[in-house]
Amino acid sequence: MAEKKHDALGYRAKIGILVPATNTIVEPEMAAMQPPGVTNHVSRMSRVKRPAHDLELYKKFLGKSVDMDVAIDLLAALEPNIIAHGHSVDSFVGGMAGAQVMRKHMQAVAGGIPVMLPSLAILKALEVMGKPGKLAILTPWMPPADEACAAFFAESGYKVLAIKGLKHLTPLDIATATPELLNAAVDEINVPGVECIIKVGTNSSMARLVADMERRLGKPVLTVNTVTYWAGLRAIGISDRLPGYGRLAESF
């Protein structure tokens, strides 16, 4: 049998990353976390316009992706070890059943390549951290998306003590969230009894804020891009710690 050849740069793993066309945060945040011998490869989906001024239409378009299968097929061509889905809201719609259907579909389109969804990655992170049962959640979204997110965690056995949606009007606006805004919002949802804080929404940048937040608040803080990338690495057997990205990435 011929010896298996390895990619010259991604000789340990190639990570496929799927993002919406408007997302400017996932790619650089995950690039900064790459361990030696791991390469990231991004494919983009056309944007879904969710009208912030019409919450009924906004809700109707949750869970909808334009040309996702085409973007997955482009990633599958480079034979990544895993595909990380860099769009979190769709992974919460429909609860656990919706997430499993979504992952199964994506893996089928990818020809069996494993897929890591943000929602399932967060559940894995909570599990390895001892299942802190009382959560506070920060989102960039409008109420219908917040409700889907909270329902997902409630169905999974967690109690959501606080949830705050920042109500950004457009996907590009999400990426303008400043450290000051994110820190203030996290402080606001850190109500008595909260055991873990979770930030969802992949187009706001919080990866480099988590370690300081955890020191200040004395509890775990999970941000979706770090969690999804961490879970993807662990799923394919890469156990490198990611210093500077908080307790989860540094210790598990």
Tab-separated table of C-alpha atoms in Angstrom:
chain	number	residue	atom	x	y	z
A	1	MET	CA	0.000	0.000	0.000
A	2	ALA	CA	1.305	3.452	-0.920
A	3	GLU	CA	2.351	5.649	1.984
A	4	LYS	CA	-0.240	8.312	2.780
A	5	LYS	CA	0.971	11.757	1.798
A	6	HIS	CA	0.292	14.821	3.915
A	7	ASP	CA	-0.463	18.394	2.965
A	8	ALA	CA	2.745	20.443	3.130
A	9	LEU	CA	1.253	23.045	5.511
A	10	GLY	CA	-1.783	21.267	6.939
A	11	TYR	CA	0.195	18.149	7.736
A	12	ARG	CA	-1.764	17.548	10.937
A	13	ALA	CA	-5.188	18.684	9.761
A	14	LYS	CA	-7.128	20.853	7.359
A	15	ILE	CA	-10.125	22.626	8.884
A	16	GLY	CA	-12.942	23.694	6.578
A	17	ILE	CA	-14.889	26.720	7.800
A	18	LEU	CA	-18.303	27.719	6.480
A	19	VAL	CA	-19.403	31.343	6.971
A	20	PRO	CA	-22.015	33.775	5.651
A	21	ALA	CA	-20.798	36.207	2.999
A	22	THR	CA	-21.118	39.111	5.435
A	23	ASN	CA	-19.044	37.551	8.213
A	24	THR	CA	-15.720	39.305	8.851
A	25	ILE	CA	-14.872	37.914	12.300
A	26	VAL	CA	-14.820	34.101	12.133
A	27	GLU	CA	-11.963	33.818	9.651
A	28	PRO	CA	-9.439	36.045	11.493
A	29	GLU	CA	-10.393	34.777	14.960
A	30	MET	CA	-9.993	31.139	13.964
A	31	ALA	CA	-6.813	31.886	12.002
A	32	ALA	CA	-5.271	33.286	15.173
A	33	MET	CA	-6.020	30.006	16.971
A	34	GLN	CA	-4.411	27.658	14.414
A	35	PRO	CA	-1.987	25.187	16.013
A	36	PRO	CA	1.206	24.332	14.123
A	37	GLY	CA	0.507	22.024	11.210
A	38	VAL	CA	-3.187	22.942	11.029
A	39	THR	CA	-4.589	25.072	8.215
A	40	ASN	CA	-7.988	26.748	7.902
A	41	HIS	CA	-9.932	27.001	4.644
A	42	VAL	CA	-13.026	29.202	4.330
A	43	SER	CA	-16.049	28.963	2.061
A	44	ARG	CA	-18.827	31.558	2.016
A	45	MET	CA	-22.604	31.297	1.678
A	46	SER	CA	-24.761	34.024	0.172
A	47	ARG	CA	-26.454	36.154	2.799
A	48	VAL	CA	-30.000	35.698	4.052
A	49	LYS	CA	-31.675	39.056	4.615
A	50	ARG	CA	-33.546	38.933	7.926
A	51	PRO	CA	-35.478	42.220	8.226
A	52	ALA	CA	-34.902	43.630	11.706
A	53	HIS	CA	-37.906	45.952	11.302
A	54	ASP	CA	-40.340	43.034	10.812
A	55	LEU	CA	-39.953	40.398	13.520
A	56	GLU	CA	-42.437	38.003	11.914
A	57	LEU	CA	-40.413	37.939	8.705
A	58	TYR	CA	-37.214	37.817	10.756
A	59	LYS	CA	-38.509	34.686	12.486
A	60	LYS	CA	-39.602	33.168	9.173
A	61	PHE	CA	-36.084	33.424	7.776
A	62	LEU	CA	-34.361	31.865	10.795
A	63	GLY	CA	-32.742	28.581	9.861
A	64	LYS	CA	-32.636	29.488	6.175
A	65	SER	CA	-29.342	29.415	4.293
A	66	VAL	CA	-28.742	30.381	0.682
A	67	ASP	CA	-26.495	28.061	-1.375
A	68	MET	CA	-25.101	26.388	1.747
A	69	ASP	CA	-24.763	23.101	-0.115
A	70	VAL	CA	-22.667	24.750	-2.836
A	71	ALA	CA	-20.350	26.247	-0.222
A	72	ILE	CA	-20.021	22.869	1.507
A	73	ASP	CA	-19.226	21.167	-1.793
A	74	LEU	CA	-16.431	23.666	-2.407
A	75	LEU	CA	-14.960	22.845	1.005
A	76	ALA	CA	-15.322	19.102	0.492
A	77	ALA	CA	-13.160	19.333	-2.622
A	78	LEU	CA	-10.064	20.035	-0.504
A	79	GLU	CA	-10.833	17.027	1.745
A	80	PRO	CA	-10.750	18.737	5.143
A	81	ASN	CA	-10.628	16.636	8.280
A	82	ILE	CA	-13.689	18.457	9.612
A	83	ILE	CA	-15.972	21.355	8.678
A	84	ALA	CA	-16.725	23.979	11.326
A	85	HIS	CA	-19.968	25.860	10.772
A	86	GLY	CA	-19.267	29.525	11.439
A	87	HIS	CA	-22.901	30.644	11.623
A	88	SER	CA	-24.510	29.998	14.964
A	89	VAL	CA	-28.128	31.161	14.792
A	90	ASP	CA	-29.236	28.434	12.375
A	91	SER	CA	-27.782	25.733	14.611
A	92	PHE	CA	-30.201	26.608	17.429
A	93	VAL	CA	-33.410	26.682	15.376
A	94	GLY	CA	-35.588	23.642	15.966
A	95	GLY	CA	-33.832	22.573	19.140
A	96	MET	CA	-31.662	19.483	19.397
A	97	ALA	CA	-33.614	17.695	16.670
A	98	GLY	CA	-33.065	20.626	14.319
A	99	ALA	CA	-29.343	20.649	15.050
A	100	GLN	CA	-29.011	16.928	14.427
A	101	VAL	CA	-30.925	17.154	11.145
A	102	MET	CA	-28.744	20.062	10.064
A	103	ARG	CA	-25.508	18.266	10.894
A	104	LYS	CA	-26.651	15.070	9.187
A	105	HIS	CA	-27.562	17.002	6.037
A	106	MET	CA	-24.288	18.923	5.964
A	107	GLN	CA	-22.241	15.761	6.458
A	108	ALA	CA	-24.138	14.032	3.659
A	109	VAL	CA	-23.482	16.936	1.287
A	110	ALA	CA	-19.813	16.850	2.319
A	111	GLY	CA	-19.526	13.165	1.477
A	112	GLY	CA	-19.226	12.039	5.087
A	113	ILE	CA	-16.749	14.654	6.306
A	114	PRO	CA	-17.542	15.415	9.980
A	115	VAL	CA	-19.284	18.719	10.741
A	116	MET	CA	-19.112	20.726	13.969
A	117	LEU	CA	-22.109	22.959	14.670
A	118	PRO	CA	-21.793	25.877	17.117
A	119	SER	CA	-24.760	24.757	19.225
A	120	LEU	CA	-23.420	21.226	19.652
A	121	ALA	CA	-19.908	22.528	20.261
A	122	ILE	CA	-21.193	24.634	23.155
A	123	LEU	CA	-22.929	21.604	24.672
A	124	LYS	CA	-19.640	19.700	24.448
A	125	ALA	CA	-17.814	22.569	26.146
A	126	LEU	CA	-20.364	22.699	28.957
A	127	GLU	CA	-20.015	18.944	29.401
A	128	VAL	CA	-16.233	18.976	29.803
A	129	MET	CA	-16.502	21.917	32.212
A	130	GLY	CA	-18.739	19.940	34.546
A	131	LYS	CA	-22.125	21.025	33.182
A	132	PRO	CA	-22.651	24.362	34.943
A	133	GLY	CA	-26.435	24.340	34.973
A	134	LYS	CA	-27.352	28.024	35.219
A	135	LEU	CA	-26.503	30.099	32.177
A	136	ALA	CA	-26.517	33.682	30.986
A	137	ILE	CA	-26.492	34.229	27.229
A	138	LEU	CA	-25.436	37.210	25.143
A	139	THR	CA	-26.539	37.409	21.504
A	140	PRO	CA	-26.334	40.009	18.737
A	141	TRP	CA	-29.831	39.129	17.562
A	142	MET	CA	-33.481	40.115	17.654
A	143	PRO	CA	-35.942	38.420	20.070
A	144	PRO	CA	-37.070	35.542	17.781
A	145	ALA	CA	-33.486	34.302	17.507
A	146	ASP	CA	-32.898	34.822	21.231
A	147	GLU	CA	-35.952	32.682	21.950
A	148	ALA	CA	-34.706	29.854	19.723
A	149	CYS	CA	-31.319	29.951	21.444
A	150	ALA	CA	-32.773	29.933	24.960
A	151	ALA	CA	-35.146	27.101	24.051
A	152	PHE	CA	-32.246	25.001	22.753
A	153	PHE	CA	-30.389	25.201	26.055
A	154	ALA	CA	-33.544	24.670	28.110
A	155	GLU	CA	-34.309	21.527	26.106
A	156	SER	CA	-30.732	20.380	26.732
A	157	GLY	CA	-31.238	20.554	30.497
A	158	TYR	CA	-29.860	23.997	31.307
A	159	LYS	CA	-31.565	26.898	33.038
A	160	VAL	CA	-31.191	30.260	31.315
A	161	LEU	CA	-31.231	32.899	34.055
A	162	ALA	CA	-30.602	35.827	31.713
A	163	ILE	CA	-30.434	36.471	27.996
A	164	LYS	CA	-29.668	39.736	26.260
A	165	GLY	CA	-29.912	40.409	22.548
A	166	LEU	CA	-27.963	43.414	21.325
A	167	LYS	CA	-30.453	43.835	18.445
A	168	HIS	CA	-27.929	44.711	15.766
A	169	LEU	CA	-29.820	45.773	12.646
A	170	THR	CA	-27.548	44.120	10.059
A	171	PRO	CA	-24.901	41.377	9.952
A	172	LEU	CA	-22.191	43.952	9.263
A	173	ASP	CA	-23.313	45.955	12.281
A	174	ILE	CA	-22.736	42.899	14.489
A	175	ALA	CA	-19.033	43.078	13.643
A	176	THR	CA	-18.805	46.621	15.046
A	177	ALA	CA	-19.413	45.481	18.644
A	178	THR	CA	-16.614	46.964	20.757
A	179	PRO	CA	-14.891	45.419	23.774
A	180	GLU	CA	-16.583	48.081	25.899
A	181	LEU	CA	-20.030	47.083	24.629
A	182	LEU	CA	-19.392	43.370	25.087
A	183	ASN	CA	-17.924	43.769	28.575
A	184	ALA	CA	-20.845	45.926	29.679
A	185	ALA	CA	-23.372	43.457	28.271
A	186	VAL	CA	-21.666	40.521	29.977
A	187	ASP	CA	-21.710	42.399	33.281
A	188	GLU	CA	-25.425	43.084	32.812
A	189	ILE	CA	-26.371	39.431	32.331
A	190	ASN	CA	-24.118	38.235	35.158
A	191	VAL	CA	-27.068	38.084	37.539
A	192	PRO	CA	-26.964	36.240	40.884
A	193	GLY	CA	-26.779	32.478	40.440
A	194	VAL	CA	-25.251	32.441	36.953
A	195	GLU	CA	-22.589	29.742	36.688
A	196	CYS	CA	-21.466	30.222	33.089
A	197	ILE	CA	-21.776	33.006	30.522
A	198	ILE	CA	-22.143	32.199	26.828
A	199	LYS	CA	-21.774	34.596	23.903
A	200	VAL	CA	-23.255	33.431	20.606
A	201	GLY	CA	-23.278	35.118	17.212
A	202	THR	CA	-20.137	34.466	15.203
A	203	ASN	CA	-19.704	37.950	13.715
A	204	SER	CA	-18.828	39.718	16.961
A	205	SER	CA	-15.276	39.475	18.236
A	206	MET	CA	-14.899	38.281	21.822
A	207	ALA	CA	-12.251	35.556	21.606
A	208	ARG	CA	-9.478	37.687	23.096
A	209	LEU	CA	-11.706	39.148	25.832
A	210	VAL	CA	-12.705	35.891	27.499
A	211	ALA	CA	-9.632	35.311	29.673
A	212	ASP	CA	-9.927	38.751	31.286
A	213	MET	CA	-13.679	38.345	31.721
A	214	GLU	CA	-13.178	35.038	33.509
A	215	ARG	CA	-10.599	36.536	35.870
A	216	ARG	CA	-12.868	39.470	36.620
A	217	LEU	CA	-16.085	37.497	37.074
A	218	GLY	CA	-14.684	34.319	38.614
A	219	LYS	CA	-16.657	31.981	36.344
A	220	PRO	CA	-16.336	30.388	32.900
A	221	VAL	CA	-17.135	32.460	29.823
A	222	LEU	CA	-17.668	30.747	26.476
A	223	THR	CA	-17.606	32.576	23.156
A	224	VAL	CA	-18.861	30.784	20.104
A	225	ASN	CA	-15.929	31.034	17.689
A	226	THR	CA	-13.420	29.774	20.231
A	227	VAL	CA	-15.747	26.977	21.313
A	228	THR	CA	-16.503	25.825	17.767
A	229	TYR	CA	-12.835	25.796	16.768
A	230	TRP	CA	-11.826	24.065	20.021
A	231	ALA	CA	-14.501	21.403	19.556
A	232	GLY	CA	-13.484	20.851	15.947
A	233	LEU	CA	-9.860	20.302	16.921
A	234	ARG	CA	-10.761	17.926	19.732
A	235	ALA	CA	-13.118	15.961	17.481
A	236	ILE	CA	-10.227	15.098	15.145
A	237	GLY	CA	-7.781	14.261	17.913
A	238	ILE	CA	-5.813	17.506	18.158
A	239	SER	CA	-5.357	18.370	21.822
A	240	ASP	CA	-3.129	21.459	21.623
A	241	ARG	CA	-3.987	24.053	24.244
A	242	LEU	CA	-4.859	27.526	22.979
A	243	PRO	CA	-3.233	29.989	25.392
A	244	GLY	CA	-4.894	33.352	25.845
A	245	TYR	CA	-8.375	32.158	24.913
A	246	GLY	CA	-9.839	31.340	28.304
A	247	ARG	CA	-10.221	28.359	30.569
A	248	LEU	CA	-11.862	26.021	28.050
A	249	ALA	CA	-9.218	26.462	25.360
A	250	GLU	CA	-6.316	26.481	27.810
A	251	SER	CA	-7.320	23.582	30.078
A	252	PHE	CA	-9.474	21.057	28.200
